[in-house]
């Protein structure tokens, strides 16, 4: 049962239920409770499942841990605190897990010091982190001396559950914390975590208290069900604490020039960096977000090139040491600006930030609010954000996104279900644990929210596929005894599982080292393939000259002051959310209707919080398009355009502002129908605003318009995707 919490408690009442030492520490440290703390702490204290959804900086982390620390101290006081895991904390990011580990140590240290002052027994609460960065010796140490609070990532949790010596440490777990749940629930990582949460529950004597921490998100009820899973066919009880936001928002869109339609891209791009420099110089500490790692490197390099000192890039391709150094410099106020792709957008403590700048669109309202919320991080402060753009379509996107942010119109999360590729990995992991009764395994899988409606036939087909009973060319990864209804691990599968766990595609990366062997980061295999001796590239906002490779190691030397000679590597662009995409279509429709009004510039500036240059650019952009064609694509209308390219091929462009994911789906269905009907090959290109189908022959647009109906899309997609590179690539995720 999912229910919203209506009753909040005062600070005095909550602290009266705590151990005196913990209560005194909290009272000395904080003047009052934040709103989510007043609602959620009493529930966690009473071992109720809770999902806390509130803005960045509202004290969610302490909300989750305060009652747990209190319970551990109570056990220590009675000499009943044992060497076992009481709490499992899961974070989607290694950097966030590291940060939580550090931030937990501070209150524990202060509580120990307070106990020492009062001549009380000093609590010895242990925390430890296991992630891909954790050395093997520390992992072995956890087996012999397990932490009371175990901090990990989804992938490392899966590995821990399949580790014979370590999984027995989970039998006394009492609390499970899923941090940044909104960030993971909409992906296959979330599907795998929901399954592994139930695997963890299976090992626990009793039942875990589940605590979810989320930025403002929708639909919150579905996230609560994701957190709680199912029991006896019904959602477990989860209490929702949703705080819509006490923080003030100062968010606007900036155009680097008066009208982007009048100037070439190179000029607009250069002016953008000039404006960015001005913003950085007029603030104490600025956090800049781009959507790709290469973008982060490029922005950091351009700011340094313009004379700004104290600028650093932060992203997942940098070494752990470099990332931690940037985080510490930010926290200590030693950086003027940090530039990140996604690695600093979640709850990592980065100290005081007075401005967040988003370069081009963050692609979703939720992500935009999450990033801007890093400025003025605490309750009561204003989160100041600026979206600076140098592309007309991005300007439209940010304009609509800003208005939705102020209206609190958040993109809806779509949680995947019944993914059989993820189930396959889960079943292999389960087989490593012990022999399973098939019916009991099916019941356990169905307790995961993402598999609550999994048909038994799909489960059995997956099991038989893994056992190699269906196809001769599929080698068995588990053994399955159909007569006895049991399955277990196959010899050699353990290493296969350990090397491939998780749903993040494993790219082949090269480690980058200085001449002296200092690790600097990593580069993709495709990027390294293009390098020649003497090439200069940017990594970590520094220029390096390529020397040579040795195995999968790249050796470089410092090239400060030299300009890059090769382009940066590229990453996959973030797809725009469907809800934001529909909003852009609505905006096109509304603006088209009032484009000739005398007050249209003022209307745009007031309603959408954009500057005059942005408003003028949008108006000019619309008039430019309507000068060529009578109408524009909207949320209710797809526009078809046909033209012959320089290569002689015929291109059909579907102007459909539904976002990359929807357009990818539609493009494949249309390409299949066009190939089938007109007996020709069809190639596809997609963006968030359109998709293009290229053929060798000219096809009348009138025949394409009615080619596909809604009720046949799914069936056609299944046919069109089979045997494609996309189909093969998706299997790399599991």
PDB file of N, CA and C in Angstrom, residues 177-223:
ATOM      1  N   UNK A 177      19.033   1.596   1.926  1.00  0.00           N
ATOM      2  CA  UNK A 177      18.858   2.962   1.424  1.00  0.00           C
ATOM      3  C   UNK A 177      19.171   2.994  -0.069  1.00  0.00           C
ATOM      4  N   UNK A 178      18.220   3.444  -0.857  1.00  0.00           N
ATOM      5  CA  UNK A 178      18.391   3.603  -2.303  1.00  0.00           C
ATOM      6  C   UNK A 178      18.441   5.099  -2.600  1.00  0.00           C
ATOM      7  N   UNK A 179      19.648   5.623  -2.765  1.00  0.00           N
ATOM      8  CA  UNK A 179      19.817   7.060  -2.980  1.00  0.00           C
ATOM      9  C   UNK A 179      19.671   7.402  -4.461  1.00  0.00           C
ATOM     10  N   UNK A 180      19.217   8.642  -4.710  1.00  0.00           N
ATOM     11  CA  UNK A 180      19.019   9.126  -6.084  1.00  0.00           C
ATOM     12  C   UNK A 180      18.208   8.114  -6.888  1.00  0.00           C
ATOM     13  N   UNK A 181      17.136   7.637  -6.288  1.00  0.00           N
ATOM     14  CA  UNK A 181      16.337   6.564  -6.887  1.00  0.00           C
ATOM     15  C   UNK A 181      15.746   6.996  -8.227  1.00  0.00           C
ATOM     16  N   UNK A 182      15.468   8.290  -8.366  1.00  0.00           N
ATOM     17  CA  UNK A 182      14.906   8.799  -9.616  1.00  0.00           C
ATOM     18  C   UNK A 182      15.881   8.670 -10.775  1.00  0.00           C
ATOM     19  N   UNK A 183      17.181   8.691 -10.457  1.00  0.00           N
ATOM     20  CA  UNK A 183      18.204   8.671 -11.500  1.00  0.00           C
ATOM     21  C   UNK A 183      18.383   7.282 -12.100  1.00  0.00           C
ATOM     22  N   UNK A 184      18.029   6.269 -11.346  1.00  0.00           N
ATOM     23  CA  UNK A 184      18.299   4.899 -11.781  1.00  0.00           C
ATOM     24  C   UNK A 184      17.043   4.133 -12.187  1.00  0.00           C
ATOM     25  N   UNK A 185      15.879   4.542 -11.677  1.00  0.00           N
ATOM     26  CA  UNK A 185      14.664   3.739 -11.860  1.00  0.00           C
ATOM     27  C   UNK A 185      14.238   3.612 -13.318  1.00  0.00           C
ATOM     28  N   UNK A 186      14.562   4.605 -14.142  1.00  0.00           N
ATOM     29  CA  UNK A 186      14.071   4.599 -15.522  1.00  0.00           C
ATOM     30  C   UNK A 186      14.971   3.843 -16.489  1.00  0.00           C
ATOM     31  N   UNK A 187      16.004   3.182 -15.985  1.00  0.00           N
ATOM     32  CA  UNK A 187      16.942   2.471 -16.853  1.00  0.00           C
ATOM     33  C   UNK A 187      16.994   0.988 -16.494  1.00  0.00           C
ATOM     34  N   UNK A 188      17.723   0.214 -17.296  1.00  0.00           N
ATOM     35  CA  UNK A 188      17.881  -1.209 -16.988  1.00  0.00           C
ATOM     36  C   UNK A 188      18.750  -1.419 -15.753  1.00  0.00           C
ATOM     37  N   UNK A 189      19.563  -0.416 -15.401  1.00  0.00           N
ATOM     38  CA  UNK A 189      20.276  -0.491 -14.117  1.00  0.00           C
ATOM     39  C   UNK A 189      19.256  -0.553 -12.985  1.00  0.00           C
ATOM     40  N   UNK A 190      18.183   0.204 -13.143  1.00  0.00           N
ATOM     41  CA  UNK A 190      17.127   0.194 -12.143  1.00  0.00           C
ATOM     42  C   UNK A 190      16.406  -1.137 -12.092  1.00  0.00           C
ATOM     43  N   UNK A 191      16.168  -1.726 -13.259  1.00  0.00           N
ATOM     44  CA  UNK A 191      15.533  -3.048 -13.315  1.00  0.00           C
ATOM     45  C   UNK A 191      16.385  -4.063 -12.554  1.00  0.00           C
ATOM     46  N   UNK A 192      17.689  -4.019 -12.815  1.00  0.00           N
ATOM     47  CA  UNK A 192      18.597  -4.968 -12.161  1.00  0.00           C
ATOM     48  C   UNK A 192      18.664  -4.715 -10.659  1.00  0.00           C
ATOM     49  N   UNK A 193      18.646  -3.441 -10.267  1.00  0.00           N
ATOM     50  CA  UNK A 193      18.673  -3.126  -8.838  1.00  0.00           C
ATOM     51  C   UNK A 193      17.393  -3.592  -8.152  1.00  0.00           C
ATOM     52  N   UNK A 194      16.252  -3.446  -8.818  1.00  0.00           N
ATOM     53  CA  UNK A 194      14.995  -3.892  -8.202  1.00  0.00           C
ATOM     54  C   UNK A 194      15.023  -5.399  -7.971  1.00  0.00           C
ATOM     55  N   UNK A 195      15.617  -6.144  -8.915  1.00  0.00           N
ATOM     56  CA  UNK A 195      15.740  -7.597  -8.762  1.00  0.00           C
ATOM     57  C   UNK A 195      16.732  -7.941  -7.657  1.00  0.00           C
ATOM     58  N   UNK A 196      17.861  -7.237  -7.618  1.00  0.00           N
ATOM     59  CA  UNK A 196      18.878  -7.535  -6.610  1.00  0.00           C
ATOM     60  C   UNK A 196      18.472  -7.081  -5.212  1.00  0.00           C
ATOM     61  N   UNK A 197      17.575  -6.113  -5.138  1.00  0.00           N
ATOM     62  CA  UNK A 197      17.026  -5.736  -3.826  1.00  0.00           C
ATOM     63  C   UNK A 197      16.242  -6.901  -3.240  1.00  0.00           C
ATOM     64  N   UNK A 198      15.496  -7.603  -4.095  1.00  0.00           N
ATOM     65  CA  UNK A 198      14.749  -8.770  -3.615  1.00  0.00           C
ATOM     66  C   UNK A 198      15.688  -9.937  -3.320  1.00  0.00           C
ATOM     67  N   UNK A 199      16.770 -10.051  -4.075  1.00  0.00           N
ATOM     68  CA  UNK A 199      17.779 -11.069  -3.738  1.00  0.00           C
ATOM     69  C   UNK A 199      18.372 -10.779  -2.363  1.00  0.00           C
ATOM     70  N   UNK A 200      18.635  -9.510  -2.092  1.00  0.00           N
ATOM     71  CA  UNK A 200      19.151  -9.121  -0.775  1.00  0.00           C
ATOM     72  C   UNK A 200      18.127  -9.440   0.306  1.00  0.00           C
ATOM     73  N   UNK A 201      16.876  -9.100   0.049  1.00  0.00           N
ATOM     74  CA  UNK A 201      15.802  -9.379   1.021  1.00  0.00           C
ATOM     75  C   UNK A 201      15.713 -10.869   1.322  1.00  0.00           C
ATOM     76  N   UNK A 202      15.976 -11.691   0.314  1.00  0.00           N
ATOM     77  CA  UNK A 202      15.913 -13.146   0.475  1.00  0.00           C
ATOM     78  C   UNK A 202      16.953 -13.643   1.478  1.00  0.00           C
ATOM     79  N   UNK A 203      18.073 -12.941   1.587  1.00  0.00           N
ATOM     80  CA  UNK A 203      19.141 -13.352   2.509  1.00  0.00           C
ATOM     81  C   UNK A 203      18.913 -12.853   3.934  1.00  0.00           C
ATOM     82  N   UNK A 204      18.003 -11.905   4.097  1.00  0.00           N
ATOM     83  CA  UNK A 204      17.835 -11.234   5.388  1.00  0.00           C
ATOM     84  C   UNK A 204      16.908 -12.026   6.297  1.00  0.00           C
ATOM     85  N   UNK A 205      17.321 -12.183   7.550  1.00  0.00           N
ATOM     86  CA  UNK A 205      16.435 -12.762   8.561  1.00  0.00           C
ATOM     87  C   UNK A 205      15.486 -11.660   9.020  1.00  0.00           C
ATOM     88  N   UNK A 206      14.248 -11.746   8.629  1.00  0.00           N
ATOM     89  CA  UNK A 206      13.306 -10.668   8.942  1.00  0.00           C
ATOM     90  C   UNK A 206      13.017  -9.869   7.685  1.00  0.00           C
ATOM     91  N   UNK A 207      12.775  -8.579   7.846  1.00  0.00           N
ATOM     92  CA  UNK A 207      12.434  -7.735   6.701  1.00  0.00           C
ATOM     93  C   UNK A 207      13.154  -6.402   6.827  1.00  0.00           C
ATOM     94  N   UNK A 208      13.757  -5.948   5.719  1.00  0.00           N
ATOM     95  CA  UNK A 208      14.497  -4.692   5.732  1.00  0.00           C
ATOM     96  C   UNK A 208      13.550  -3.496   5.755  1.00  0.00           C
ATOM     97  N   UNK A 209      13.974  -2.428   6.399  1.00  0.00           N
ATOM     98  CA  UNK A 209      13.312  -1.132   6.262  1.00  0.00           C
ATOM     99  C   UNK A 209      13.911  -0.452   5.040  1.00  0.00           C
ATOM    100  N   UNK A 210      13.055  -0.110   4.093  1.00  0.00           N
ATOM    101  CA  UNK A 210      13.532   0.459   2.829  1.00  0.00           C
ATOM    102  C   UNK A 210      13.359   1.973   2.839  1.00  0.00           C
ATOM    103  N   UNK A 211      14.444   2.663   2.481  1.00  0.00           N
ATOM    104  CA  UNK A 211      14.449   4.121   2.469  1.00  0.00           C
ATOM    105  C   UNK A 211      14.901   4.578   1.090  1.00  0.00           C
ATOM    106  N   UNK A 212      14.070   5.338   0.411  1.00  0.00           N
ATOM    107  CA  UNK A 212      14.429   5.873  -0.898  1.00  0.00           C
ATOM    108  C   UNK A 212      14.613   7.373  -0.820  1.00  0.00           C
ATOM    109  N   UNK A 213      15.630   7.882  -1.496  1.00  0.00           N
ATOM    110  CA  UNK A 213      15.903   9.319  -1.527  1.00  0.00           C
ATOM    111  C   UNK A 213      15.861   9.780  -2.974  1.00  0.00           C
ATOM    112  N   UNK A 214      15.062  10.810  -3.236  1.00  0.00           N
ATOM    113  CA  UNK A 214      14.857  11.236  -4.616  1.00  0.00           C
ATOM    114  C   UNK A 214      14.751  12.747  -4.702  1.00  0.00           C
ATOM    115  N   UNK A 215      15.269  13.289  -5.791  1.00  0.00           N
ATOM    116  CA  UNK A 215      14.957  14.674  -6.117  1.00  0.00           C
ATOM    117  C   UNK A 215      13.493  14.718  -6.538  1.00  0.00           C
ATOM    118  N   UNK A 216      12.960  15.906  -6.672  1.00  0.00           N
ATOM    119  CA  UNK A 216      11.566  16.050  -7.070  1.00  0.00           C
ATOM    120  C   UNK A 216      11.335  15.315  -8.384  1.00  0.00           C
ATOM    121  N   UNK A 217      10.327  14.429  -8.401  1.00  0.00           N
ATOM    122  CA  UNK A 217      10.132  13.565  -9.553  1.00  0.00           C
ATOM    123  C   UNK A 217       8.671  13.159  -9.669  1.00  0.00           C
ATOM    124  N   UNK A 218       8.281  12.692 -10.849  1.00  0.00           N
ATOM    125  CA  UNK A 218       6.914  12.238 -11.082  1.00  0.00           C
ATOM    126  C   UNK A 218       6.954  11.038 -12.038  1.00  0.00           C
ATOM    127  N   UNK A 219       5.998  10.092 -11.904  1.00  0.00           N
ATOM    128  CA  UNK A 219       4.982  10.011 -10.845  1.00  0.00           C
ATOM    129  C   UNK A 219       5.582   9.383  -9.586  1.00  0.00           C
ATOM    130  N   UNK A 220       5.467  10.062  -8.485  1.00  0.00           N
ATOM    131  CA  UNK A 220       6.135   9.657  -7.252  1.00  0.00           C
ATOM    132  C   UNK A 220       5.603   8.325  -6.738  1.00  0.00           C
ATOM    133  N   UNK A 221       4.332   8.020  -7.010  1.00  0.00           N
ATOM    134  CA  UNK A 221       3.756   6.754  -6.541  1.00  0.00           C
ATOM    135  C   UNK A 221       4.443   5.550  -7.181  1.00  0.00           C
ATOM    136  N   UNK A 222       4.811   5.674  -8.453  1.00  0.00           N
ATOM    137  CA  UNK A 222       5.492   4.565  -9.122  1.00  0.00           C
ATOM    138  C   UNK A 222       6.888   4.350  -8.551  1.00  0.00           C
ATOM    139  N   UNK A 223       7.577   5.440  -8.216  1.00  0.00           N
ATOM    140  CA  UNK A 223       8.891   5.308  -7.590  1.00  0.00           C
ATOM    141  C   UNK A 223       8.774   4.635  -6.228  1.00  0.00           C
TER     142      UNK A 223
END
